[in-house]
GROMACS .gro file of C-alpha atoms in nm:
model
  449
    1MET     CA    1   0.004   0.010   0.025
    2LEU     CA    2   0.134   0.333  -0.068
    3GLN     CA    3   0.192   0.570   0.193
    4GLY     CA    4   0.059   0.923   0.174
    5TYR     CA    5  -0.182   1.168   0.384
    6PHE     CA    6  -0.399   1.481   0.263
    7ASP     CA    7  -0.377   1.691   0.585
    8SER     CA    8  -0.545   2.012   0.480
    9ILE     CA    9  -0.845   2.115   0.325
   10SER     CA   10  -0.943   2.475   0.234
   11PRO     CA   11  -1.237   2.660   0.387
   12ASP     CA   12  -1.447   2.583   0.095
   13LYS     CA   13  -1.382   2.204   0.123
   14LEU     CA   14  -1.315   2.233  -0.259
   15THR     CA   15  -0.897   2.170  -0.235
   16LEU     CA   16  -0.717   1.898  -0.047
   17THR     CA   17  -0.375   1.885  -0.013
   18GLY     CA   18  -0.092   1.634   0.143
   19TRP     CA   19   0.173   1.425   0.012
   20ILE     CA   20   0.202   1.107  -0.183
   21GLN     CA   21   0.502   0.847  -0.229
   22VAL     CA   22   0.646   0.828  -0.568
   23ASP     CA   23   0.779   0.534  -0.737
   24PRO     CA   24   1.161   0.504  -0.763
   25SER     CA   25   1.182   0.719  -1.097
   26GLY     CA   26   0.999   1.016  -0.906
   27GLN     CA   27   0.676   0.950  -1.063
   28PRO     CA   28   0.359   0.995  -0.859
   29PRO     CA   29   0.042   0.778  -0.878
   30ALA     CA   30  -0.301   0.879  -1.032
   31LEU     CA   31  -0.508   1.071  -0.781
   32HIS     CA   32  -0.870   1.090  -0.776
   33PHE     CA   33  -1.154   1.153  -0.494
   34ASP     CA   34  -1.395   0.883  -0.453
   35ARG     CA   35  -1.752   0.955  -0.346
   36ASN     CA   36  -1.908   0.547  -0.319
   37GLY     CA   37  -1.719   0.470  -0.604
   38GLU     CA   38  -1.781   0.774  -0.821
   39VAL     CA   39  -1.449   0.930  -0.948
   40SER     CA   40  -1.376   1.308  -0.946
   41GLY     CA   41  -1.119   1.574  -0.884
   42ALA     CA   42  -0.828   1.700  -1.083
   43ALA     CA   43  -0.459   1.653  -0.917
   44VAL     CA   44  -0.157   1.865  -0.953
   45PHE     CA   45   0.201   1.769  -0.788
   46GLY     CA   46   0.444   1.964  -0.669
   47HIS     CA   47   0.796   1.953  -0.474
   48GLU     CA   48   0.918   1.685  -0.217
   49ARG     CA   49   0.834   1.729   0.115
   50ALA     CA   50   1.166   1.712   0.331
   51ASP     CA   51   0.989   1.658   0.673
   52VAL     CA   52   0.840   1.332   0.518
   53VAL     CA   53   1.163   1.218   0.409
   54ALA     CA   54   1.348   1.315   0.723
   55SER     CA   55   1.078   1.127   0.949
   56LEU     CA   56   0.956   0.828   0.745
   57GLY     CA   57   1.245   0.793   0.474
   58VAL     CA   58   0.946   0.791   0.182
   59PRO     CA   59   1.036   0.964  -0.163
   60ASN     CA   60   0.707   1.187  -0.231
   61ARG     CA   61   0.565   1.493  -0.391
   62VAL     CA   62   0.291   1.716  -0.240
   63PHE     CA   63  -0.010   1.698  -0.434
   64THR     CA   64  -0.344   1.962  -0.456
   65LEU     CA   65  -0.664   1.790  -0.542
   66SER     CA   66  -0.934   2.032  -0.664
   67LEU     CA   67  -1.291   1.897  -0.652
   68ASP     CA   68  -1.613   2.024  -0.847
   69GLU     CA   69  -1.826   1.984  -0.561
   70PRO     CA   70  -1.721   2.054  -0.169
   71ALA     CA   71  -1.617   1.741   0.041
   72GLU     CA   72  -1.835   1.629   0.308
   73SER     CA   73  -1.697   1.599   0.673
   74HIS     CA   74  -1.911   1.274   0.761
   75HIS     CA   75  -1.830   1.116   0.478
   76LEU     CA   76  -1.466   1.162   0.511
   77LEU     CA   77  -1.476   1.081   0.891
   78ALA     CA   78  -1.679   0.731   0.797
   79LYS     CA   79  -1.428   0.693   0.508
   80SER     CA   80  -1.697   0.627   0.239
   81HIS     CA   81  -1.542   0.924   0.074
   82HIS     CA   82  -1.172   0.924   0.019
   83VAL     CA   83  -0.872   1.022  -0.160
   84ALA     CA   84  -0.770   0.731  -0.352
   85ALA     CA   85  -0.417   0.673  -0.549
   86VAL     CA   86  -0.377   0.415  -0.831
   87VAL     CA   87  -0.073   0.244  -0.970
   88ASP     CA   88  -0.104  -0.025  -1.227
   89GLY     CA   89  -0.486  -0.065  -1.172
   90VAL     CA   90  -0.442  -0.112  -0.809
   91ARG     CA   91  -0.605   0.148  -0.576
   92SER     CA   92  -0.472   0.263  -0.237
   93PRO     CA   93  -0.706   0.502   0.015
   94VAL     CA   94  -0.501   0.805   0.118
   95GLN     CA   95  -0.532   0.848   0.469
   96LEU     CA   96  -0.681   1.164   0.635
   97GLY     CA   97  -0.465   1.343   0.898
   98GLY     CA   98  -0.337   1.629   1.027
   99ARG     CA   99  -0.511   1.937   1.046
  100ALA     CA  100  -0.737   1.822   0.806
  101TYR     CA  101  -0.877   1.550   1.041
  102HIS     CA  102  -0.926   1.780   1.345
  103GLN     CA  103  -1.130   2.043   1.091
  104MET     CA  104  -1.344   1.766   0.952
  105MET     CA  105  -1.416   1.633   1.332
  106ALA     CA  106  -1.475   2.022   1.445
  107ASP     CA  107  -1.706   2.069   1.131
  108PHE     CA  108  -1.907   1.736   1.179
  109VAL     CA  109  -1.955   1.825   1.575
  110THR     CA  110  -2.079   2.142   1.469
  111THR     CA  111  -2.336   2.037   1.181
  112ALA     CA  112  -2.473   1.764   1.404
  113SER     CA  113  -2.495   2.013   1.685
  114ALA     CA  114  -2.712   2.259   1.472
  115ASN     CA  115  -2.935   1.982   1.321
  116SER     CA  116  -3.009   1.798   1.668
  117SER     CA  117  -3.047   1.927   2.008
  118GLY     CA  118  -2.822   1.777   2.276
  119THR     CA  119  -2.575   1.617   2.011
  120ARG     CA  120  -2.306   1.839   2.102
  121GLU     CA  121  -2.278   1.753   2.449
  122VAL     CA  122  -2.327   1.335   2.390
  123ILE     CA  123  -2.045   1.401   2.133
  124LEU     CA  124  -1.816   1.603   2.366
  125ASP     CA  125  -1.912   1.358   2.639
  126ALA     CA  126  -1.790   1.052   2.424
  127LEU     CA  127  -1.490   1.205   2.325
  128GLN     CA  128  -1.418   1.300   2.696
  129VAL     CA  129  -1.364   1.681   2.603
  130LYS     CA  130  -1.429   1.912   2.932
  131GLU     CA  131  -1.619   2.254   2.860
  132SER     CA  132  -1.607   2.532   3.093
  133GLY     CA  133  -1.943   2.704   3.167
  134LEU     CA  134  -1.894   2.973   2.935
  135ALA     CA  135  -1.824   2.735   2.623
  136LYS     CA  136  -2.175   2.599   2.661
  137TYR     CA  137  -2.348   2.886   2.560
  138ALA     CA  138  -2.100   2.993   2.288
  139ARG     CA  139  -2.369   2.990   2.027
  140GLU     CA  140  -2.576   3.196   2.208
  141SER     CA  141  -2.323   3.427   2.293
  142ALA     CA  142  -2.178   3.459   1.914
  143ALA     CA  143  -2.513   3.548   1.788
  144ALA     CA  144  -2.579   3.845   2.034
  145GLY     CA  145  -2.187   3.928   1.989
  146LYS     CA  146  -2.258   3.924   1.577
  147SER     CA  147  -2.551   4.140   1.617
  148GLY     CA  148  -2.363   4.429   1.826
  149ASP     CA  149  -2.562   4.352   2.127
  150LEU     CA  150  -2.270   4.434   2.375
  151SER     CA  151  -2.242   4.530   2.736
  152TYR     CA  152  -1.888   4.642   2.858
  153LEU     CA  153  -1.717   4.559   3.227
  154GLY     CA  154  -1.440   4.697   3.365
  155PHE     CA  155  -1.115   4.448   3.369
  156PRO     CA  156  -0.801   4.541   3.554
  157VAL     CA  157  -0.507   4.670   3.297
  158GLY     CA  158  -0.242   4.391   3.270
  159MET     CA  159  -0.488   4.109   3.318
  160ARG     CA  160  -0.296   3.806   3.186
  161SER     CA  161  -0.448   3.507   2.975
  162GLY     CA  162  -0.479   3.174   3.156
  163ASN     CA  163  -0.167   3.086   2.946
  164ASP     CA  164   0.028   3.383   2.993
  165THR     CA  165   0.051   3.452   2.619
  166ALA     CA  166  -0.168   3.782   2.634
  167GLN     CA  167  -0.249   4.073   2.845
  168LEU     CA  168  -0.542   4.344   2.873
  169GLY     CA  169  -0.435   4.677   2.800
  170ARG     CA  170  -0.616   5.032   2.795
  171ASP     CA  171  -0.914   5.110   2.608
  172GLY     CA  172  -1.003   4.743   2.567
  173HIS     CA  173  -0.717   4.637   2.353
  174LEU     CA  174  -0.580   4.279   2.373
  175PHE     CA  175  -0.193   4.244   2.326
  176LEU     CA  176   0.039   3.961   2.254
  177THR     CA  177   0.300   3.990   2.512
  178GLY     CA  178   0.438   3.630   2.546
  179GLY     CA  179   0.453   3.335   2.336
  180SER     CA  180   0.706   3.121   2.207
  181ASN     CA  181   0.898   3.442   2.104
  182ALA     CA  182   0.908   3.559   2.451
  183LEU     CA  183   0.791   3.891   2.341
  184ARG     CA  184   0.812   4.084   2.670
  185ASP     CA  185   1.147   3.978   2.700
  186GLN     CA  186   1.258   4.151   2.363
  187TYR     CA  187   1.191   4.494   2.503
  188ARG     CA  188   1.462   4.461   2.767
  189GLU     CA  189   1.799   4.610   2.658
  190PRO     CA  190   2.087   4.354   2.655
  191ALA     CA  191   2.246   4.387   2.996
  192THR     CA  192   2.582   4.192   2.919
  193ASP     CA  193   2.828   4.244   2.631
  194ALA     CA  194   2.765   3.884   2.512
  195ALA     CA  195   2.388   3.972   2.473
  196LYS     CA  196   2.472   4.290   2.315
  197ALA     CA  197   2.705   4.097   2.081
  198ALA     CA  198   2.452   3.856   2.005
  199MET     CA  199   2.208   4.102   1.917
  200GLU     CA  200   2.428   4.305   1.698
  201GLU     CA  201   2.491   3.988   1.524
  202LYS     CA  202   2.124   3.894   1.469
  203ALA     CA  203   2.077   4.281   1.348
  204GLN     CA  204   2.372   4.251   1.094
  205ARG     CA  205   2.222   3.927   0.978
  206TRP     CA  206   1.883   4.109   0.867
  207GLU     CA  207   2.091   4.367   0.704
  208ALA     CA  208   2.289   4.102   0.517
  209ALA     CA  209   1.997   3.893   0.397
  210LEU     CA  210   1.795   4.208   0.305
  211ASP     CA  211   2.067   4.383   0.118
  212SER     CA  212   2.132   4.051  -0.091
  213ASN     CA  213   1.726   4.027  -0.163
  214ALA     CA  214   1.775   4.373  -0.293
  215LYS     CA  215   2.097   4.295  -0.496
  216ALA     CA  216   1.920   3.952  -0.660
  217LEU     CA  217   1.600   4.136  -0.741
  218ALA     CA  218   1.764   4.435  -0.892
  219GLU     CA  219   1.962   4.150  -1.131
  220LEU     CA  220   1.653   4.002  -1.205
  221GLY     CA  221   1.505   4.347  -1.297
  222ILE     CA  222   1.201   4.306  -1.044
  223PRO     CA  223   1.105   4.586  -0.827
  224PHE     CA  224   1.148   4.463  -0.459
  225LEU     CA  225   0.997   4.581  -0.109
  226GLN     CA  226   1.129   4.504   0.248
  227VAL     CA  227   0.813   4.594   0.465
  228MET     CA  228   0.903   4.591   0.864
  229ILE     CA  229   0.570   4.558   1.071
  230PRO     CA  230   0.574   4.695   1.431
  231GLU     CA  231   0.429   4.500   1.707
  232LYS     CA  232   0.072   4.615   1.824
  233LEU     CA  233   0.297   4.670   2.180
  234THR     CA  234   0.488   4.889   2.000
  235ALA     CA  235   0.259   5.087   1.780
  236LEU     CA  236   0.011   5.133   2.082
  237ARG     CA  237   0.249   5.137   2.362
  238HIS     CA  238   0.035   5.437   2.534
  239LEU     CA  239  -0.220   5.184   2.571
  240ALA     CA  240  -0.012   4.899   2.649
  241PRO     CA  241  -0.023   4.700   2.959
  242LEU     CA  242   0.376   4.686   3.004
  243PRO     CA  243   0.583   4.995   3.068
  244ILE     CA  244   0.704   5.038   2.685
  245SER     CA  245   0.899   5.358   2.557
  246GLY     CA  246   0.967   5.226   2.230
  247PRO     CA  247   1.027   4.947   1.978
  248THR     CA  248   1.260   4.638   2.113
  249PRO     CA  249   1.604   4.706   2.091
  250LEU     CA  250   1.665   4.462   1.820
  251TYR     CA  251   1.391   4.639   1.577
  252ASN     CA  252   1.577   5.007   1.673
  253ARG     CA  253   1.906   4.825   1.554
  254VAL     CA  254   1.789   4.692   1.243
  255ASP     CA  255   1.601   5.020   1.150
  256GLU     CA  256   1.911   5.216   1.226
  257LEU     CA  257   2.097   4.974   0.977
  258MET     CA  258   1.828   4.968   0.713
  259ALA     CA  259   1.714   5.341   0.735
  260GLY     CA  260   1.764   5.507   0.388
  261LYS     CA  261   1.816   5.206   0.199
  262PRO     CA  262   1.571   5.166  -0.133
  263GLY     CA  263   1.323   4.903  -0.082
  264TYR     CA  264   1.277   4.943   0.282
  265LEU     CA  265   0.972   5.037   0.418
  266ASN     CA  266   0.895   5.067   0.845
  267PHE     CA  267   0.566   5.136   0.896
  268LEU     CA  268   0.642   5.243   1.251
  269GLY     CA  269   0.639   5.597   1.192
  270MET     CA  270   0.278   5.583   1.023
  271PHE     CA  271   0.140   5.440   1.349
  272ASP     CA  272   0.306   5.708   1.583
  273GLY     CA  273   0.159   5.964   1.359
  274TRP     CA  274  -0.191   5.797   1.334
  275ASP     CA  275  -0.488   6.081   1.323
  276ASN     CA  276  -0.765   5.884   1.169
  277GLU     CA  277  -1.079   5.860   1.432
  278ILE     CA  278  -1.094   5.526   1.311
  279GLY     CA  279  -0.832   5.273   1.513
  280ALA     CA  280  -0.536   5.161   1.337
  281TRP     CA  281  -0.562   4.817   1.520
  282GLN     CA  282  -0.835   4.588   1.631
  283ARG     CA  283  -0.878   4.571   1.987
  284ASN     CA  284  -0.949   4.210   2.013
  285ASP     CA  285  -0.665   4.089   1.764
  286THR     CA  286  -0.279   4.098   1.707
  287HIS     CA  287  -0.371   4.239   1.352
  288CYS     CA  288  -0.458   4.579   1.198
  289SER     CA  289  -0.794   4.708   1.167
  290PRO     CA  290  -0.930   4.775   0.784
  291ALA     CA  291  -0.835   5.121   0.846
  292GLY     CA  292  -0.454   5.021   0.917
  293PHE     CA  293  -0.455   4.780   0.623
  294LEU     CA  294  -0.573   5.037   0.386
  295ALA     CA  295  -0.307   5.308   0.511
  296MET     CA  296  -0.025   5.038   0.477
  297THR     CA  297  -0.149   4.958   0.127
  298ARG     CA  298  -0.139   5.272   0.024
  299ALA     CA  299   0.230   5.366   0.152
  300MET     CA  300   0.349   5.013  -0.019
  301LEU     CA  301   0.187   5.172  -0.376
  302GLU     CA  302   0.343   5.451  -0.330
  303ARG     CA  303   0.690   5.276  -0.324
  304LEU     CA  304   0.631   5.017  -0.605
  305PRO     CA  305   0.698   5.165  -0.958
  306GLY     CA  306   0.385   5.168  -1.190
  307CYS     CA  307   0.137   5.161  -0.901
  308ASP     CA  308  -0.050   5.471  -0.784
  309PRO     CA  309  -0.206   5.495  -0.439
  310ARG     CA  310  -0.493   5.697  -0.581
  311TRP     CA  311  -0.655   5.367  -0.711
  312LEU     CA  312  -0.768   5.350  -0.319
  313ASP     CA  313  -0.908   5.705  -0.327
  314GLY     CA  314  -1.252   5.579  -0.389
  315VAL     CA  315  -1.255   5.314  -0.108
  316GLY     CA  316  -1.441   5.402   0.186
  317LEU     CA  317  -1.528   5.217   0.498
  318THR     CA  318  -1.859   5.235   0.510
  319GLU     CA  319  -1.976   4.916   0.631
  320THR     CA  320  -1.976   4.806   1.008
  321THR     CA  321  -1.973   4.446   1.167
  322TYR     CA  322  -1.868   4.305   1.480
  323ARG     CA  323  -1.613   4.008   1.471
  324ASP     CA  324  -1.407   3.825   1.701
  325GLY     CA  325  -1.036   3.844   1.721
  326ASP     CA  326  -0.751   3.608   1.765
  327LEU     CA  327  -0.663   3.701   2.126
  328SER     CA  328  -1.010   3.666   2.237
  329ALA     CA  329  -0.971   3.291   2.295
  330LYS     CA  330  -0.648   3.316   2.532
  331PHE     CA  331  -0.885   3.488   2.785
  332PHE     CA  332  -1.227   3.318   2.796
  333ASP     CA  333  -1.411   3.023   2.607
  334VAL     CA  334  -1.644   3.256   2.441
  335PRO     CA  335  -1.542   3.518   2.155
  336LEU     CA  336  -1.492   3.873   2.256
  337TRP     CA  337  -1.619   4.118   2.013
  338ASP     CA  338  -1.508   4.459   1.848
  339LYS     CA  339  -1.700   4.697   1.642
  340GLN     CA  340  -1.504   4.702   1.290
  341TYR     CA  341  -1.499   4.940   0.994
  342ARG     CA  342  -1.460   4.806   0.647
  343PRO     CA  343  -1.485   4.853   0.293
  344ALA     CA  344  -1.776   4.728   0.105
  345PRO     CA  345  -1.703   4.364  -0.091
  346ASP     CA  346  -1.699   4.544  -0.426
  347ALA     CA  347  -1.512   4.839  -0.322
  348LEU     CA  348  -1.280   4.798  -0.568
  349GLY     CA  349  -1.505   4.696  -0.806
  350GLU     CA  350  -1.715   4.365  -0.919
  351GLN     CA  351  -1.430   4.096  -0.904
  352GLU     CA  352  -1.386   3.719  -0.895
  353ILE     CA  353  -1.120   3.605  -0.667
  354THR     CA  354  -1.011   3.248  -0.742
  355ASN     CA  355  -0.750   3.016  -0.539
  356VAL     CA  356  -0.600   2.863  -0.825
  357TYR     CA  357  -0.349   2.687  -0.598
  358SER     CA  358  -0.309   2.611  -0.266
  359TYR     CA  359  -0.067   2.392  -0.031
  360SER     CA  360  -0.040   2.343   0.320
  361PRO     CA  361   0.226   2.151   0.526
  362GLY     CA  362  -0.058   2.130   0.825
  363HIS     CA  363   0.022   2.443   0.984
  364PHE     CA  364   0.061   2.794   0.844
  365VAL     CA  365   0.431   2.818   0.837
  366GLY     CA  366   0.561   2.681   0.475
  367SER     CA  367   0.197   2.740   0.309
  368HIS     CA  368   0.169   2.844  -0.032
  369ASN     CA  369  -0.131   3.002  -0.238
  370ILE     CA  370  -0.205   3.181  -0.554
  371TRP     CA  371  -0.519   3.386  -0.630
  372GLN     CA  372  -0.626   3.543  -0.946
  373ASN     CA  373  -0.865   3.806  -1.022
  374SER     CA  374  -1.103   3.833  -1.292
  375ALA     CA  375  -1.115   4.217  -1.296
  376PRO     CA  376  -0.813   4.353  -1.117
  377VAL     CA  377  -0.707   4.735  -1.085
  378SER     CA  378  -0.383   4.653  -1.206
  379ASP     CA  379  -0.292   4.381  -1.456
  380LYS     CA  380   0.022   4.300  -1.290
  381LYS     CA  381   0.157   4.008  -1.078
  382VAL     CA  382   0.283   4.028  -0.708
  383VAL     CA  383   0.473   3.767  -0.498
  384VAL     CA  384   0.487   3.798  -0.122
  385PHE     CA  385   0.674   3.631   0.121
  386GLY     CA  386   0.539   3.695   0.466
  387ASN     CA  387   0.308   3.599   0.739
  388SER     CA  388  -0.022   3.617   0.860
  389PHE     CA  389  -0.014   4.008   0.826
  390PHE     CA  390  -0.051   3.932   0.437
  391GLY     CA  391  -0.219   3.598   0.454
  392GLY     CA  392  -0.557   3.514   0.296
  393VAL     CA  393  -0.785   3.727   0.105
  394GLU     CA  394  -1.087   3.689   0.289
  395SER     CA  395  -1.085   3.991   0.522
  396PRO     CA  396  -0.988   4.346   0.472
  397THR     CA  397  -0.791   4.285   0.829
  398ARG     CA  398  -0.517   4.132   0.615
  399LEU     CA  399  -0.301   4.256   0.347
  400GLY     CA  400  -0.382   3.984   0.121
  401TRP     CA  401  -0.778   4.112   0.090
  402TRP     CA  402  -0.630   4.445  -0.064
  403PHE     CA  403  -0.331   4.298  -0.283
  404SER     CA  404  -0.596   4.032  -0.436
  405ARG     CA  405  -0.827   4.309  -0.536
  406LEU     CA  406  -0.570   4.515  -0.654
  407PHE     CA  407  -0.332   4.290  -0.892
  408ARG     CA  408  -0.413   4.037  -1.134
  409GLU     CA  409  -0.249   3.756  -0.966
  410TYR     CA  410  -0.139   3.740  -0.559
  411HIS     CA  411   0.122   3.481  -0.477
  412MET     CA  412   0.159   3.431  -0.110
  413LYS     CA  413   0.441   3.189   0.062
  414TRP     CA  414   0.443   3.193   0.421
  415GLU     CA  415   0.808   3.184   0.466
  416ASN     CA  416   1.095   3.412   0.663
  417ALA     CA  417   1.317   3.390   0.331
  418LEU     CA  418   1.303   3.468  -0.033
  419ASP     CA  419   1.287   3.172  -0.268
  420LEU     CA  420   1.467   3.312  -0.560
  421ASP     CA  421   1.419   2.985  -0.788
  422TYR     CA  422   1.027   3.035  -0.749
  423ILE     CA  423   1.086   3.409  -0.832
  424ARG     CA  424   1.268   3.310  -1.139
  425ASP     CA  425   1.021   3.061  -1.242
  426VAL     CA  426   0.708   3.272  -1.178
  427ARG     CA  427   0.883   3.620  -1.317
  428PRO     CA  428   0.634   3.842  -1.094
  429ASP     CA  429   0.621   4.215  -1.122
  430TYR     CA  430   0.673   4.296  -0.793
  431VAL     CA  431   0.817   4.108  -0.496
  432ILE     CA  432   0.748   4.181  -0.138
  433PHE     CA  433   0.932   4.058   0.163
  434GLN     CA  434   0.730   4.121   0.473
  435THR     CA  435   0.815   4.051   0.858
  436ILE     CA  436   0.712   4.185   1.181
  437GLU     CA  437   0.909   4.287   1.492
  438ARG     CA  438   0.881   3.969   1.724
  439PHE     CA  439   1.022   3.747   1.463
  440LEU     CA  440   1.360   3.965   1.422
  441VAL     CA  441   1.480   3.745   1.663
  442ARG     CA  442   1.499   3.465   1.365
  443PRO     CA  443   1.710   3.616   1.112
  444PRO     CA  444   1.684   3.461   0.739
  445ALA     CA  445   1.975   3.359   0.549
  446ALA     CA  446   2.126   3.585   0.306
  447ASN     CA  447   2.073   3.458  -0.069
  448THR     CA  448   2.422   3.373  -0.240
  449ALA     CA  449   2.244   3.240  -0.572
   0.00000   0.00000   0.00000
């Protein structure tokens, strides 16, 4: 039996991604989606997964399987529908695993709970999942929150989340302060000569990487923009739950080394001088508001040759909605809602944004997506190497929403380095490398190719 998994599924359940074992010549098997014997789907194969080779020693290729109709969670979990690989007439099922399994299970619980009263409790009890009292009423709470029927209580500034990754600041803003990057510690000045030397070494590695990126893209004749986004703690330090006087020492040093270099764009000054009555950041989230992302998009258009920030002059934040944020769940078991001003869906014209390629290794880092626009403002192609601040195209609380609607093609690779081979293959009109302050502790390698 062939080895392989499909471990990611798109939100619309029309795209399955994973990896499959290949033969000694590197040829992948034929793949299709089997619905009780009915065959459908078209597969595209990509590169080899290095993590699979390292852990299992299996030669493989990643695949993206596109469906005409959405996959259904209950059929996938019951294995009546599955991905199948065929070699010499022998068919092998491709296992469901990784993030896709958990997503399907969550969808199944949600759907079953909506159809039959009491089902959710029975399922969670069978799975031995313990819920807090608040979580029992999450659906009811969400309905009220989405409608904007909110009531405000006073919590102390500095209140920490249960896992100590986030804290409550002033004016209802939640801030990431901990996490795997030890964010609080990053704001401390290095106290020893060794710590100062280590910080300087990281800053110089960033400078070397960005300089080599700029040089490589100049040789290819492709305009390049390096985008540096400050932490919410830095940008809103007057509202922060910690005594913060400015950016982290490493951010300051990288900015000193890069200031004035062509293609370098630091957004700290824009946030420090913010005078829009609509805030630049979401209260309950680590990301900017649509107003903040609109301003950042305008600033980038000013720096990309052939682009015009006046493309955005007619875009108004004319609609209001209430939404949850990525920091809410760190404090309670129910969503925390924030009023948001956002553009109309057709603010940049009647457009169809299509995801033509999607790959995920089971987590965000390393994912790769390509979107095409049926009626773009610009007929150019942009490739971005970045993180969640660019991200997907569903919400104006990501730069991806704006770029997918401005350009004919928007490529997003969630990586902390430029892939020059990919750039040479795609030949985009623009390349953007985006990072954020807390990730500066992990400098990318300088390009030597």
